[in-house]
Short mmCIF file of N, CA, C and O in Angstrom, two decimals:
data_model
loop_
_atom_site.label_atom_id
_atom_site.label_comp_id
_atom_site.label_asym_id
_atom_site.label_seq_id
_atom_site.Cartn_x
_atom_site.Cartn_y
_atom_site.Cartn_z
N UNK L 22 13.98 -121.22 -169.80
CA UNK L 22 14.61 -122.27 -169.04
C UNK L 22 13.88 -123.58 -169.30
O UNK L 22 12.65 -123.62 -169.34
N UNK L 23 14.57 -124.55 -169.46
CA UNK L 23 13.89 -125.93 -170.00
C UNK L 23 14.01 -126.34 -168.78
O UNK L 23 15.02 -126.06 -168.13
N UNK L 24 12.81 -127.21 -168.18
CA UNK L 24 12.69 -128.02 -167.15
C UNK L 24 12.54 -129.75 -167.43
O UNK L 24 11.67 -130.42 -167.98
N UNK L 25 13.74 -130.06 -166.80
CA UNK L 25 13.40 -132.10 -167.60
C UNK L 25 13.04 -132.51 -166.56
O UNK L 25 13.31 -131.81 -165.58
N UNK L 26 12.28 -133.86 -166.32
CA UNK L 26 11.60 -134.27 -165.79
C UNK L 26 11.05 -135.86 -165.99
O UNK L 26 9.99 -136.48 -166.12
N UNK L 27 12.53 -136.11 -165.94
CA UNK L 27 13.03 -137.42 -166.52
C UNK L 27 12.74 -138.30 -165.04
O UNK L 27 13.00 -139.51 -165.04
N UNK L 28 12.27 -137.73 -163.99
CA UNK L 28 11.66 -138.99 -162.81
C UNK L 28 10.23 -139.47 -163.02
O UNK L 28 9.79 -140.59 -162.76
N UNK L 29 9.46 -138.26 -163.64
CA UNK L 29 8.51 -139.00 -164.28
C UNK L 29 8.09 -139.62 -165.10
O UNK L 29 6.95 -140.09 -165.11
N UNK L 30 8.94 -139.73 -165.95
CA UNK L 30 8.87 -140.53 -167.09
C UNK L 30 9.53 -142.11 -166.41
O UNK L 30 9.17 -143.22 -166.78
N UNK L 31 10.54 -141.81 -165.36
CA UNK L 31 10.99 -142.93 -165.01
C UNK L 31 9.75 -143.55 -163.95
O UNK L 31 9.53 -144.76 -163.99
N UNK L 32 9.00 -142.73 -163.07
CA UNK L 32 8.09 -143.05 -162.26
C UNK L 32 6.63 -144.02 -163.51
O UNK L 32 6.01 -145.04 -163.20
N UNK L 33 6.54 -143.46 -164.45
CA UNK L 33 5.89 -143.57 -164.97
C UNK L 33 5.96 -145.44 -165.73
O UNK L 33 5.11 -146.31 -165.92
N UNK L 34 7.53 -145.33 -166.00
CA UNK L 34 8.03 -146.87 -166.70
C UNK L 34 7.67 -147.92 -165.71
O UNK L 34 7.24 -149.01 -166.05
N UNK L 35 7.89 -147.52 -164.30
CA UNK L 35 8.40 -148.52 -163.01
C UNK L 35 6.72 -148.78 -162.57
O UNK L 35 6.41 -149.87 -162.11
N UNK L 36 5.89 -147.90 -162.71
CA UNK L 36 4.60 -148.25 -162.47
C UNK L 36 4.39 -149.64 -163.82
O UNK L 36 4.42 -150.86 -163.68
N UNK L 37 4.19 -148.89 -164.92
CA UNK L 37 4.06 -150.11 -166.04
C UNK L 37 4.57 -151.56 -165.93
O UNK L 37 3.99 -152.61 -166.23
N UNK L 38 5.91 -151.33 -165.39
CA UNK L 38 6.12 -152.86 -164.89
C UNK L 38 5.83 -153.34 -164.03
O UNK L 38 5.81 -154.57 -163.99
N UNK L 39 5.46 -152.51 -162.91
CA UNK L 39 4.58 -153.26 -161.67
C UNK L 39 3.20 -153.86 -161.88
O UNK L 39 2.73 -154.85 -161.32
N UNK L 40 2.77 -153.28 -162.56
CA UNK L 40 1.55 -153.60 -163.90
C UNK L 40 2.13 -155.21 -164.34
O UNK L 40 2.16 -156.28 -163.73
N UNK L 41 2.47 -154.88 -165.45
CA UNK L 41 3.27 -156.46 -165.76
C UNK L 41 3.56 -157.33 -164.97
O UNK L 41 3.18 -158.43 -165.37
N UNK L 42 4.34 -157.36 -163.52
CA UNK L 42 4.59 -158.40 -162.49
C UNK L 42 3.83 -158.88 -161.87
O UNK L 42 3.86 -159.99 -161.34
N UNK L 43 2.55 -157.59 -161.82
CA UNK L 43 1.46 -158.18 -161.14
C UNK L 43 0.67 -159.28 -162.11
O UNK L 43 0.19 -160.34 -161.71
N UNK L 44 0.64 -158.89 -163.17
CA UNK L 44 -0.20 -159.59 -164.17
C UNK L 44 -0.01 -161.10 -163.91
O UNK L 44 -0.75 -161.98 -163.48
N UNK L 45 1.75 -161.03 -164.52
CA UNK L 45 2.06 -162.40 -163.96
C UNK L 45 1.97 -162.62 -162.79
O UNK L 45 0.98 -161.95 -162.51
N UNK L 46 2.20 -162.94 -162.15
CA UNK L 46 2.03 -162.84 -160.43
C UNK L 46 0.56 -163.85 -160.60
O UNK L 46 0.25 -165.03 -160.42
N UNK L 47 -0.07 -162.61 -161.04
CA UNK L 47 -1.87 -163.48 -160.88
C UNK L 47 -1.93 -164.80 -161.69
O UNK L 47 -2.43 -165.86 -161.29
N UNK L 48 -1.37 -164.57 -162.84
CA UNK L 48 -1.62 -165.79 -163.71
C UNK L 48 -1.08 -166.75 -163.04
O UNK L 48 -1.91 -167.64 -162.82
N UNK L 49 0.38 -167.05 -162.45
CA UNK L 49 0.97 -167.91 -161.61
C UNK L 49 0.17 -169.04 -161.14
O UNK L 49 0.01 -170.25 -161.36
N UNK L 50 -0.57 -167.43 -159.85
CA UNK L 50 -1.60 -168.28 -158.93
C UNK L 50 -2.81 -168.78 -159.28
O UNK L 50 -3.48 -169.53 -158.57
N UNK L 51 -3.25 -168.20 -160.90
CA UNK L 51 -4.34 -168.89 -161.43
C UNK L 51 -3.80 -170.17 -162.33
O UNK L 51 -4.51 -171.13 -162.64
N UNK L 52 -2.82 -170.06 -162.59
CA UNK L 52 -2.28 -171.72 -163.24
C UNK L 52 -2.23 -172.80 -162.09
O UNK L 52 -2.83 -173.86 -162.27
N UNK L 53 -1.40 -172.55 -160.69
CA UNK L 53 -0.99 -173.01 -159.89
C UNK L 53 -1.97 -173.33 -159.45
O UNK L 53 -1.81 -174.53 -159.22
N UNK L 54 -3.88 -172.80 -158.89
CA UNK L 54 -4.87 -173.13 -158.54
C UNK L 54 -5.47 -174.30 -159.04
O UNK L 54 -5.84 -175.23 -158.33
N UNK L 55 -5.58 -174.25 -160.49
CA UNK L 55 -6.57 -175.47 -161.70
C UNK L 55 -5.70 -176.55 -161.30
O UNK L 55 -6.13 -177.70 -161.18
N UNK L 56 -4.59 -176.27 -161.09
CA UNK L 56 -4.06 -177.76 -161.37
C UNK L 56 -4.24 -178.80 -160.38
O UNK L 56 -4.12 -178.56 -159.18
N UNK L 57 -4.64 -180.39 -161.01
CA UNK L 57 -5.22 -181.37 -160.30
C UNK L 57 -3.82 -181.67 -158.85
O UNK L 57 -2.60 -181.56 -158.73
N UNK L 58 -5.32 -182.20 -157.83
CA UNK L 58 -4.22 -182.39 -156.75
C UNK L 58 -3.97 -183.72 -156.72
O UNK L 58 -3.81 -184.34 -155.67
N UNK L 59 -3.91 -184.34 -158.12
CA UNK L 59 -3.54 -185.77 -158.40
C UNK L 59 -1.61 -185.84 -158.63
O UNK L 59 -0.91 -186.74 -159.10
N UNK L 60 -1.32 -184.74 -158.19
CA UNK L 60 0.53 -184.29 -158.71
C UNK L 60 0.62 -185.27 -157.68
O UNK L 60 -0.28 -185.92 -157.14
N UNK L 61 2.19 -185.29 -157.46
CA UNK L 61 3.29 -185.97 -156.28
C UNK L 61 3.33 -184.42 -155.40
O UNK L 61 3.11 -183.31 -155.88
N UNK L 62 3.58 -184.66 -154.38
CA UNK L 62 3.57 -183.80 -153.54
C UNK L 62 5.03 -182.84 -153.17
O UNK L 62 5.11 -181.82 -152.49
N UNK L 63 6.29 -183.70 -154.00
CA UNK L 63 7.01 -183.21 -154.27
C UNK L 63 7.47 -181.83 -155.62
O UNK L 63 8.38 -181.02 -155.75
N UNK L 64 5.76 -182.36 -156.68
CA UNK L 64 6.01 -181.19 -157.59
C UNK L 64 5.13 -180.12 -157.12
O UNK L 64 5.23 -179.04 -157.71
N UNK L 65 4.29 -180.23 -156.16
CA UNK L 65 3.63 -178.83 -155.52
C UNK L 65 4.32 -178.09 -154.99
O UNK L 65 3.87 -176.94 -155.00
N UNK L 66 5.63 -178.26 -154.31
CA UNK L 66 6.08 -177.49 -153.76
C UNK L 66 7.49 -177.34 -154.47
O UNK L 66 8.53 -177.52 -153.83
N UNK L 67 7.49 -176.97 -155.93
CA UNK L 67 8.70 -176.67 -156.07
C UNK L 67 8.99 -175.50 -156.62
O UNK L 67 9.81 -175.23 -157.49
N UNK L 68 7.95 -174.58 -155.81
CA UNK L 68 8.27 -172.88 -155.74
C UNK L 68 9.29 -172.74 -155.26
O UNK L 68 9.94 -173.52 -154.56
N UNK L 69 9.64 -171.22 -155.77
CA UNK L 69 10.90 -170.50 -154.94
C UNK L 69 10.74 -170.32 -153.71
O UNK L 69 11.69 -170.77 -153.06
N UNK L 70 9.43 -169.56 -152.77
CA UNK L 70 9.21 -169.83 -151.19
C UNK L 70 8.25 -170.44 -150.94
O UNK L 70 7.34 -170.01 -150.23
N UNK L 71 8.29 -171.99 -151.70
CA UNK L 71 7.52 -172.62 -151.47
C UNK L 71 6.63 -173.23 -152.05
O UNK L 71 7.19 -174.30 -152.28
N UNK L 72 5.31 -173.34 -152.58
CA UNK L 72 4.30 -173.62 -153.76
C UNK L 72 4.47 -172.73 -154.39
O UNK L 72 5.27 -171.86 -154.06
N UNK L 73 3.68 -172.66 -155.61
CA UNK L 73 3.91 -171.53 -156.63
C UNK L 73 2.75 -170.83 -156.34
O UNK L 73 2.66 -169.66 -156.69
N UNK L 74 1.69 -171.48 -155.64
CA UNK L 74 0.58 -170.70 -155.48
C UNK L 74 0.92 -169.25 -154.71
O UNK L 74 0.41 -168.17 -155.00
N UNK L 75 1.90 -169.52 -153.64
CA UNK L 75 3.00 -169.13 -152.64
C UNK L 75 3.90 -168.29 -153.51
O UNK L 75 4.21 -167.23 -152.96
N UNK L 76 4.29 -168.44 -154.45
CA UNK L 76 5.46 -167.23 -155.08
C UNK L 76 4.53 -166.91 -155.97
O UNK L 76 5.19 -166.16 -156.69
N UNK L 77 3.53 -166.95 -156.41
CA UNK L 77 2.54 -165.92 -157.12
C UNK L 77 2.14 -164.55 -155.92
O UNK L 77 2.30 -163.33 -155.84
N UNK L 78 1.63 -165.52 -155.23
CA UNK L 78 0.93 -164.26 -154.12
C UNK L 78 2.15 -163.63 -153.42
O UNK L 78 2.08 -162.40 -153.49
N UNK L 79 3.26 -164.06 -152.77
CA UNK L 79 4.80 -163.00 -152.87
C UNK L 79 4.75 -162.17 -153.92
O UNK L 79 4.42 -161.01 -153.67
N UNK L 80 4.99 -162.47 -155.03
CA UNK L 80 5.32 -161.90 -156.08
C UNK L 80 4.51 -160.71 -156.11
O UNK L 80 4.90 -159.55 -155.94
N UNK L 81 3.30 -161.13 -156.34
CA UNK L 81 1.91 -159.87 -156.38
C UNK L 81 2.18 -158.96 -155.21
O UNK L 81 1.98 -157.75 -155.19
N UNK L 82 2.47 -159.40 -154.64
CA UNK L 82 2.68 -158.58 -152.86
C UNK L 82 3.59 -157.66 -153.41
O UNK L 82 3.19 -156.54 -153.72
N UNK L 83 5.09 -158.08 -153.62
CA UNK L 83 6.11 -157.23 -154.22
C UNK L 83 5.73 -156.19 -155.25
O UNK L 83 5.98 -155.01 -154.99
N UNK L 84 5.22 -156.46 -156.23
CA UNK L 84 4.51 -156.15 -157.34
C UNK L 84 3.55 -154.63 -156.65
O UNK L 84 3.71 -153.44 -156.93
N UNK L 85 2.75 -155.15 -155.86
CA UNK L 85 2.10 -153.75 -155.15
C UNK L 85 3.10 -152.82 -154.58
O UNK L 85 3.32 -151.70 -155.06
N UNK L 86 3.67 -153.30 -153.59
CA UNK L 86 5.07 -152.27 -153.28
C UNK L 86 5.58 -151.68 -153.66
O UNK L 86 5.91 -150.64 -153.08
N UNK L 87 6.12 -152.13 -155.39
CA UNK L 87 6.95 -151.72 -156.14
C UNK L 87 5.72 -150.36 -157.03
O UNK L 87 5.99 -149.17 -157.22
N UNK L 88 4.67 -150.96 -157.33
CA UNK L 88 3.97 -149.85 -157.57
C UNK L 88 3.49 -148.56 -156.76
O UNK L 88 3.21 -147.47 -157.27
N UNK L 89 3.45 -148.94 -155.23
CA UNK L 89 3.51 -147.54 -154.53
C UNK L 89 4.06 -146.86 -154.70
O UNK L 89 3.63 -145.76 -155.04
N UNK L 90 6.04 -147.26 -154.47
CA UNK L 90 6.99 -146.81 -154.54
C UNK L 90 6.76 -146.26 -156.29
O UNK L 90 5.55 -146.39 -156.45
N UNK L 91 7.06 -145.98 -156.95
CA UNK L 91 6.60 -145.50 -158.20
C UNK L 91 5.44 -144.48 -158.10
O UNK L 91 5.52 -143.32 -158.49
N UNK L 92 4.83 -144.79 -157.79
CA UNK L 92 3.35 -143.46 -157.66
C UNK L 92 4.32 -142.29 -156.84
O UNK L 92 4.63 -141.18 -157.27
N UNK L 93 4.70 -142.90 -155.51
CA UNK L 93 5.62 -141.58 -155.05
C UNK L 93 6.63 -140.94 -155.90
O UNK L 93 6.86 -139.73 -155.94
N UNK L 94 7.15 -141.74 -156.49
CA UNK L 94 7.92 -140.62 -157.47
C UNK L 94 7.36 -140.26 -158.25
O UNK L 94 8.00 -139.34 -158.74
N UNK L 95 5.87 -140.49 -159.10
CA UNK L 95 5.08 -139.77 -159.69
C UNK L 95 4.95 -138.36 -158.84
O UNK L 95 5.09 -137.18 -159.16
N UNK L 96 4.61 -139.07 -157.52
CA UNK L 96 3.69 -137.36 -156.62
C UNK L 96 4.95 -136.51 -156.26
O UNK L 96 4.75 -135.29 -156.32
N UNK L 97 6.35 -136.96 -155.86
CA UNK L 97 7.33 -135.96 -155.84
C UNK L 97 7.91 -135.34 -156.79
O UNK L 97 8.40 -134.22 -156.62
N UNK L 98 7.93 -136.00 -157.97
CA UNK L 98 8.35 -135.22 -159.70
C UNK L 98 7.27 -134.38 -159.53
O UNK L 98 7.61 -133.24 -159.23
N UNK L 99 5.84 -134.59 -159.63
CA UNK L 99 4.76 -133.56 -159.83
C UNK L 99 4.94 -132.55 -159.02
O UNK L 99 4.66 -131.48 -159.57
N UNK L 100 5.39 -132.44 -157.68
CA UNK L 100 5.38 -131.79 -156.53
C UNK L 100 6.13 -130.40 -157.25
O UNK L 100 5.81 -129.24 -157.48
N UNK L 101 7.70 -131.57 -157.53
CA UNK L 101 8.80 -130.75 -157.92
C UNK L 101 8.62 -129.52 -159.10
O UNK L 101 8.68 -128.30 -159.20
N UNK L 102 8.40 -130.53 -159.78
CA UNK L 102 7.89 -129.39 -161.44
C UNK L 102 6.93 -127.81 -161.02
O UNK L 102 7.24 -126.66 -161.35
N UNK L 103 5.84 -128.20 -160.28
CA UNK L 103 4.70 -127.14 -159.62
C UNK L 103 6.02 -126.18 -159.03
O UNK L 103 6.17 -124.97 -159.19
N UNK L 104 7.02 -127.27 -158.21
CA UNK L 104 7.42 -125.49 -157.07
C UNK L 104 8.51 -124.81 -157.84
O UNK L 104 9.08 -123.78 -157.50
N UNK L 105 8.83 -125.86 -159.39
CA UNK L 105 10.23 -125.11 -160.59
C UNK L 105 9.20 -123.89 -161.07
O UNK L 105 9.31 -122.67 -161.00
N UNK L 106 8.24 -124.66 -161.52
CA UNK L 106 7.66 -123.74 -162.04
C UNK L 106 7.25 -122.18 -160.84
O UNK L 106 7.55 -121.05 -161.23
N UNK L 107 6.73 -122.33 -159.80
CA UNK L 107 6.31 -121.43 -159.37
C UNK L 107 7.94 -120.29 -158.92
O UNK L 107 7.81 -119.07 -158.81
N UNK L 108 9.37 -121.02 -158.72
CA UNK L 108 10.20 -120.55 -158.79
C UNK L 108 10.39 -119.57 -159.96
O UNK L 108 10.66 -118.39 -159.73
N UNK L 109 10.24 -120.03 -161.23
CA UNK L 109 10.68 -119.39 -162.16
C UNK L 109 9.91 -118.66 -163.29
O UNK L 109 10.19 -118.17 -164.38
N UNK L 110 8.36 -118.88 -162.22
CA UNK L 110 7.44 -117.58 -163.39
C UNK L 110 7.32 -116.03 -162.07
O UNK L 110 6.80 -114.97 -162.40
#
């Protein structure tokens, strides 16, 4: 009997990009930090909720979430496979 186990591979992709969003995410708020507070005060705030310093750290926030959510379907695919397997030896 072949067992697929195509949530972990999908658990596995959705972590990697939470990886990636976070990455960016950080860089955001490390671009958005250096920069002189000699701007207009109208280009600091022309984040999506707000400064960008502000949709970096959202973003990263999301970014963690989205990686929990992913680990759980890591730990319920793993769960699953253990009780196929213990079903069918």
């Amino acid at each position: 009997m072949q067992i697929n186990n195509s949530s972990f591979i999908y658990g596995q992709q959705g972590l990697q990009r939470s990886q990636d969003k976070l990455d960016q995410a950080s860089q955001k708020v490390a671009d958005a930090s250096t920069q002189t507070l000699s701007q207009p005060a109208s280009a600091q705030n022309s984040g999506l909720y707000g400064s960008p310093i502000q949709d970096g750290l959202i973003e990263a926030k999301n970014s963690v979430l989205e990686a929990q959510a992913n680990a759980k379907v890591l730990d319920t695919s793993d769960k699953t496979i253990g009780r196929l397997i213990d079903i069918t030896v």
